[in-house]
Coordinates of C-alpha atoms in Angstrom, one line a residue:
M95 CA 4.4 3.9 23.2
G96 CA 3.3 0.6 22.2
M97 CA 4.1 -1.7 19.9
W98 CA 5.8 -0.5 16.4
G99 CA 5.6 3.1 18.2
K100 CA 2.2 3.6 18.9
R101 CA -0.3 4.6 21.3
D102 CA 0.1 2.8 24.5
D103 CA -4.3 2.3 24.5
M104 CA -3.9 0.5 20.7
V105 CA -6.5 -2.6 20.6
V106 CA -3.9 -5.1 19.6
H107 CA -5.8 -7.9 18.1
G108 CA -2.2 -9.3 17.6
R109 CA 1.6 -9.0 18.2
E110 CA 2.9 -11.0 15.6
P111 CA 1.6 -11.0 12.9
F112 CA 0.9 -7.1 14.9
N113 CA -2.7 -6.3 14.2
A114 CA -4.3 -3.2 15.8
E115 CA -6.4 -0.4 15.9
P116 CA -6.6 2.8 17.5
P117 CA -9.7 3.6 20.0
V118 CA -12.1 5.0 18.6
A119 CA -12.3 8.6 20.4
A120 CA -8.3 8.7 18.8
L121 CA -9.9 9.1 15.3
A122 CA -12.4 12.1 15.9
G123 CA -9.9 14.2 17.2
E124 CA -8.2 15.0 13.5
A125 CA -9.1 14.6 9.9
V126 CA -5.7 13.1 9.0
T127 CA -4.5 10.7 11.5
P128 CA -1.2 10.4 13.6
V129 CA 1.0 7.1 12.5
D130 CA 1.1 6.3 16.1
A131 CA -2.9 6.1 15.9
F132 CA -3.2 4.3 12.9
Y133 CA -4.1 1.2 12.4
S134 CA -2.0 -1.9 11.6
R135 CA -3.1 -4.8 9.3
N136 CA -0.6 -7.3 8.5
H137 CA -0.1 -10.9 7.7
G138 CA 3.4 -12.2 8.2
P139 CA 6.5 -10.2 10.1
V140 CA 7.2 -7.0 9.1
P141 CA 10.2 -7.1 6.9
R142 CA 13.3 -5.0 7.4
L143 CA 14.0 -3.4 4.1
D144 CA 17.0 -1.6 3.5
P145 CA 16.2 1.6 1.3
A146 CA 19.8 1.6 -0.1
G147 CA 19.4 -1.8 -1.1
W148 CA 16.0 -2.1 -2.0
R149 CA 14.2 -2.1 -5.7
L150 CA 11.5 -1.8 -7.2
T151 CA 11.1 -4.3 -10.1
V152 CA 8.5 -3.1 -13.0
D153 CA 8.2 -6.5 -15.6
G154 CA 5.4 -8.8 -17.0
L155 CA 3.7 -7.6 -20.2
V156 CA 5.9 -4.3 -20.5
A157 CA 8.3 -3.1 -23.8
R158 CA 10.9 -1.6 -21.2
P159 CA 11.5 -3.7 -17.5
L160 CA 12.5 -1.3 -15.4
R161 CA 14.7 -1.6 -11.8
L162 CA 14.5 1.5 -9.7
T163 CA 16.1 2.5 -6.2
L164 CA 13.7 4.5 -4.2
D165 CA 16.7 7.3 -5.3
A166 CA 15.5 7.0 -8.9
L167 CA 11.8 7.0 -8.3
R168 CA 12.1 9.9 -6.6
S169 CA 14.1 12.2 -9.3
R170 CA 13.2 10.8 -12.2
F171 CA 8.6 10.9 -12.1
D172 CA 7.1 13.7 -11.0
A173 CA 5.8 13.5 -6.7
T174 CA 2.5 13.9 -6.1
E175 CA 0.5 14.3 -2.7
A176 CA -3.1 13.1 -2.0
T177 CA -4.8 12.7 1.3
V178 CA -6.4 8.9 1.4
T179 CA -8.3 6.5 3.8
L180 CA -7.8 3.5 4.3
Q181 CA -9.8 0.5 5.6
C182 CA -9.5 -2.9 6.3
A183 CA -12.3 -5.8 5.0
G184 CA -13.2 -6.7 7.8
N185 CA -13.7 -3.0 9.4
R186 CA -16.9 -2.7 12.1
R187 CA -17.1 -7.2 11.4
T188 CA -17.5 -7.5 15.5
D189 CA -20.9 -5.8 14.3
L190 CA -21.7 -9.0 12.9
T191 CA -21.2 -10.9 16.4
S192 CA -24.7 -9.5 17.3
V193 CA -26.1 -11.5 14.8
R194 CA -23.4 -14.9 15.1
A195 CA -19.8 -15.4 15.5
V196 CA -16.9 -15.5 13.3
P197 CA -14.8 -17.6 14.3
G198 CA -10.9 -17.4 13.1
E199 CA -11.0 -13.7 12.2
T200 CA -9.9 -10.7 13.8
P201 CA -12.6 -9.4 15.8
W202 CA -12.5 -5.8 14.6
G203 CA -14.2 -2.5 16.0
P204 CA -15.2 0.7 14.0
G205 CA -11.3 1.6 14.2
A206 CA -10.1 -0.7 10.9
L207 CA -9.5 2.6 8.7
S208 CA -7.1 5.2 9.0
T209 CA -6.3 9.0 7.4
A210 CA -3.5 10.2 6.1
R211 CA -1.3 12.1 3.4
F212 CA 0.4 10.6 1.4
R213 CA 3.2 11.3 -1.1
G214 CA 4.6 9.8 -3.7
A215 CA 5.1 8.7 -7.7
R216 CA 2.1 7.9 -9.3
L217 CA 1.4 4.4 -10.7
A218 CA 0.1 5.3 -14.2
D219 CA 3.8 7.4 -15.5
V220 CA 6.1 4.3 -13.6
L221 CA 3.8 2.3 -15.6
D222 CA 3.9 4.7 -19.1
R223 CA 7.9 4.7 -18.8
A224 CA 8.0 0.8 -19.1
G225 CA 5.9 0.8 -21.9
I226 CA 2.6 -1.3 -20.4
A227 CA 1.4 -3.6 -23.5
P228 CA -2.1 -3.3 -24.6
D229 CA -3.5 -6.9 -23.6
A230 CA -1.9 -6.2 -19.9
A231 CA -5.2 -6.4 -18.7
H232 CA -5.1 -6.6 -14.5
V233 CA -1.2 -5.2 -12.8
A234 CA -0.2 -6.8 -9.6
F235 CA 2.0 -6.2 -6.9
H236 CA 4.7 -8.6 -5.0
A237 CA 6.2 -7.7 -1.1
P238 CA 8.3 -9.9 0.9
D239 CA 6.0 -10.5 3.1
V240 CA 5.3 -14.4 4.1
S241 CA 2.4 -15.7 5.6
A242 CA 1.7 -18.9 7.3
S243 CA -2.4 -18.1 6.9
A244 CA -1.9 -18.4 3.3
D245 CA -2.0 -21.8 1.9
P246 CA 0.4 -22.9 1.0
P247 CA 2.9 -20.5 2.9
Q248 CA 3.7 -17.2 0.3
P249 CA 5.0 -13.9 -0.2
Y250 CA 2.0 -11.2 -0.4
E251 CA 0.7 -10.7 -4.2
V252 CA -2.5 -9.1 -5.1
S253 CA -3.7 -7.5 -8.3
V254 CA -6.0 -4.6 -9.2
P255 CA -8.3 -4.3 -13.1
R256 CA -5.4 -1.8 -15.8
D257 CA -8.0 0.8 -15.8
R258 CA -7.9 1.0 -11.8
A259 CA -3.5 0.8 -12.2
L260 CA -3.9 3.3 -14.4
A261 CA -6.0 5.9 -12.6
P262 CA -4.4 9.4 -11.7
D263 CA -4.8 8.7 -7.6
V264 CA -3.0 5.4 -7.7
L265 CA 0.6 6.6 -5.7
L266 CA 3.7 4.6 -5.1
A267 CA 4.1 6.1 -1.8
W268 CA 7.3 6.5 0.3
A269 CA 5.9 9.3 2.6
M270 CA 3.3 9.3 5.3
N271 CA 2.3 12.8 6.6
G272 CA 5.1 14.3 6.2
A273 CA 7.7 11.3 6.7
P274 CA 8.6 8.5 5.1
L275 CA 7.2 5.3 5.7
P276 CA 7.1 3.5 8.9
P277 CA 8.2 -0.1 8.7
V278 CA 5.0 -1.3 9.4
H279 CA 3.0 0.8 7.3
G280 CA 5.6 -0.5 4.6
A281 CA 8.3 1.1 4.2
P282 CA 10.2 2.2 1.9
L283 CA 7.8 2.3 -0.8
R284 CA 3.7 0.7 -0.6
V285 CA 0.6 1.2 -3.1
V286 CA -1.7 3.4 -2.3
V287 CA -5.0 2.6 -4.0
P288 CA -8.2 5.0 -3.5
G289 CA -11.5 3.5 -2.8
W290 CA -10.4 0.2 -2.5
I291 CA -9.8 -2.7 -0.1
G292 CA -7.1 -2.1 1.9
A293 CA -5.8 -5.4 1.2
R294 CA -4.8 -4.1 -2.3
S295 CA -2.8 -1.4 -0.8
V296 CA 0.2 -3.2 -0.9
K297 CA 3.1 -2.6 1.7
W298 CA 6.6 -3.3 0.9
L299 CA 6.3 -3.5 -2.3
T300 CA 9.4 -5.1 -4.3
R301 CA 7.8 -5.3 -7.8
V302 CA 5.1 -4.5 -10.3
T303 CA 3.5 -7.3 -13.1
A304 CA 1.2 -6.2 -16.2
R305 CA 0.0 -8.9 -16.7
T306 CA -3.5 -10.3 -18.7
T307 CA -5.3 -12.3 -15.7
P308 CA -5.5 -11.4 -12.1
S309 CA -3.4 -12.9 -9.4
D310 CA -3.7 -15.9 -8.3
G311 CA -2.2 -15.7 -5.5
Y312 CA -4.0 -16.6 -2.1
F313 CA -4.9 -13.7 -1.2
Q314 CA -6.7 -12.4 -4.1
A315 CA -7.8 -16.0 -5.4
T316 CA -9.1 -18.2 -2.3
A317 CA -8.8 -14.8 1.0
Y318 CA -10.6 -11.3 0.6
R319 CA -13.3 -12.9 -0.8
L320 CA -17.4 -12.7 0.2
P321 CA -17.7 -16.9 1.1
P322 CA -19.4 -19.1 -1.2
A323 CA -23.5 -19.5 -1.7
G324 CA -25.5 -21.5 -3.6
G325 CA -24.2 -21.9 -7.1
D326 CA -21.0 -19.8 -6.5
P327 CA -18.3 -21.8 -6.4
E328 CA -15.7 -19.1 -5.8
G329 CA -17.2 -16.3 -3.6
V330 CA -16.8 -12.7 -4.6
A331 CA -13.6 -11.1 -4.5
L332 CA -13.4 -7.9 -2.9
G333 CA -12.6 -4.9 -4.3
P334 CA -14.0 -1.5 -4.2
L335 CA -15.3 0.0 -0.6
P336 CA -19.3 -0.2 0.2
L337 CA -20.5 3.1 1.3
N338 CA -20.2 2.7 5.1
C339 CA -20.0 5.0 8.6
A340 CA -19.3 4.6 12.1
V341 CA -19.8 6.6 15.5
L342 CA -16.4 8.0 17.2
T343 CA -17.9 9.5 20.6
P344 CA -19.1 9.1 22.5
A345 CA -18.0 4.9 23.1
D346 CA -20.1 2.9 23.0
G347 CA -21.0 2.0 26.5
A348 CA -20.4 4.8 27.5
V349 CA -22.4 7.0 31.2
L350 CA -22.9 10.2 30.6
P351 CA -25.5 12.6 32.0
S352 CA -28.7 14.1 30.3
G353 CA -28.9 16.8 28.2
P354 CA -26.8 17.9 25.7
A355 CA -24.3 15.7 24.0
E356 CA -21.8 16.2 21.0
V357 CA -22.1 13.3 19.2
T358 CA -19.0 11.9 16.0
G359 CA -18.3 10.0 13.5
Y360 CA -17.0 9.6 10.2
A361 CA -18.6 8.0 6.8
L362 CA -16.8 6.7 3.8
A363 CA -18.3 6.5 0.4
G364 CA -16.0 4.2 -1.6
E365 CA -14.0 5.0 -5.1
G366 CA -15.8 7.6 -7.0
R367 CA -18.3 8.5 -5.0
T368 CA -18.6 10.9 -1.7
V369 CA -20.9 10.7 1.0
A370 CA -24.4 13.1 0.6
R371 CA -26.3 12.6 3.8
V372 CA -25.6 11.3 7.2
E373 CA -28.6 10.9 9.7
V374 CA -28.7 9.8 13.4
S375 CA -31.2 8.3 15.4
L376 CA -32.1 8.2 19.1
D377 CA -35.4 6.3 19.0
G378 CA -34.4 2.7 17.3
G379 CA -35.2 4.8 13.7
R380 CA -38.4 5.7 13.4
A381 CA -36.8 9.6 13.7
W382 CA -34.1 10.9 12.4
S383 CA -31.8 13.6 11.7
R384 CA -29.5 15.5 9.6
V385 CA -26.0 15.4 10.9
A386 CA -23.1 18.5 9.5
L387 CA -20.8 16.5 7.4
E388 CA -17.6 17.7 6.5
E389 CA -16.0 18.1 3.2
P390 CA -13.1 15.4 2.1
A391 CA -9.5 16.4 1.9
G392 CA -9.7 14.4 -1.3
P393 CA -11.7 12.1 -3.6
G394 CA -10.3 9.1 -1.5
A395 CA -10.7 10.7 2.0
W396 CA -14.1 9.7 5.0
Q397 CA -15.9 12.7 5.4
R398 CA -16.5 13.2 9.2
W399 CA -19.8 14.7 11.0
R400 CA -20.8 16.3 14.0
T401 CA -24.0 16.6 15.9
T402 CA -25.5 17.6 19.1
L403 CA -28.2 15.2 20.9
G404 CA -30.2 16.1 23.6
L405 CA -29.6 12.6 26.1
P406 CA -32.6 11.5 28.0
A407 CA -32.1 9.4 30.8
G408 CA -32.2 5.6 30.6
D409 CA -30.6 3.2 28.1
V410 CA -29.9 5.2 24.8
H411 CA -29.4 4.0 21.5
V412 CA -27.7 6.1 19.0
L413 CA -27.8 4.9 15.2
A414 CA -26.3 6.3 12.3
R415 CA -27.1 5.8 8.1
A416 CA -25.9 7.1 4.8
W417 CA -25.8 7.8 1.6
D418 CA -24.3 8.2 -1.2
S419 CA -23.9 10.5 -4.1
T420 CA -25.8 7.6 -6.1
G421 CA -27.7 7.3 -4.3
A422 CA -27.0 4.5 -2.4
G423 CA -28.1 3.8 1.6
M424 CA -26.9 1.0 4.1
P425 CA -28.4 -1.9 5.2
E426 CA -30.3 -1.9 8.6
S427 CA -29.6 -5.0 9.9
P428 CA -26.0 -6.6 10.8
A429 CA -28.3 -9.8 10.2
S430 CA -28.2 -8.6 6.3
V431 CA -24.9 -8.8 5.8
W432 CA -23.4 -11.3 7.7
N433 CA -20.9 -14.3 6.2
P434 CA -18.5 -16.8 8.1
K435 CA -15.6 -14.2 7.1
G436 CA -17.4 -11.0 8.6
Y437 CA -16.4 -9.0 5.5
V438 CA -18.1 -5.8 4.3
T439 CA -19.8 -5.0 7.4
N440 CA -22.0 -1.5 6.5
S441 CA -25.1 -1.8 8.2
W442 CA -26.7 1.0 10.4
P443 CA -23.9 1.3 13.3
R444 CA -25.5 1.1 16.9
V445 CA -23.8 2.5 20.1
R446 CA -25.5 2.3 23.5
L447 CA -24.9 4.3 25.8
H448 CA -25.9 4.5 29.7
V449 CA -27.1 8.0 30.3
R450 CA -28.4 9.1 34.2

């Protein structure tokens, strides 16, 4: 067993803060990712919070500020469960390095996402109990983990718009895959915002604040934004996930015999959308074949796909692409989405095979 109870073969990008993704084959086996294979994205040391002494404060533009114990949260609010895929904003960043380097950023492969069954209370119910004010346009989430990469170093804080916070799928989760949240995944409580970048699903939650403006903390005002271009002085704040897909098996660089081979992968459409179609190609995109696409386990979950391809001898490139329920597709080239932070990598994935 590796760090924080993870698999020994996790791809560890950093030990402190701990950042790691599973080998892609570990994501191919099950629709729900085992906790020991679930990716981990952290900005500072993992806080060790005592559940007995922990409290959740709900304040700001509310009529009735709350201070809740974990037992109170469980007993005073209806519990619900949802299967949700969380994805780092830097997922598949390494694909961009084929264009040019992305210095100073974690080189995430296609495993910086995972799927779990989360159980908790609806954030909307908690805000309703607190009496969120009509002029509260945003809801901020605060955590005690302090990141040295922030300027200046500061505890983690981000927000989501009011309408997103009040949607019934946003959870204050205390359990993951039928067990209490592990420390590395946010114990005793985390936010789960389906269809948005993982940075908005705040771990180790200690405070929820209703406010008129978006969070002005470093991780929203400066980080997790597409870098400035042209006349844009601030860049674009990242929120809802873009359509994306990846090939999970065979792994990039695998050596295989010629003939039939099963190819598997995932696709994820983001908030309010589903994946409508996934196709694969063996000839550089001249001809495509449609794959079998699984139904998602919930509106915020990925859709796995599989197909069998006849592999010819030689160096073979497997390409994939997807469309979502709005008819939107994926860009062909990583050059078209390259940016200095390596965010929003959703060009066609490519796996290179050596076939004998």
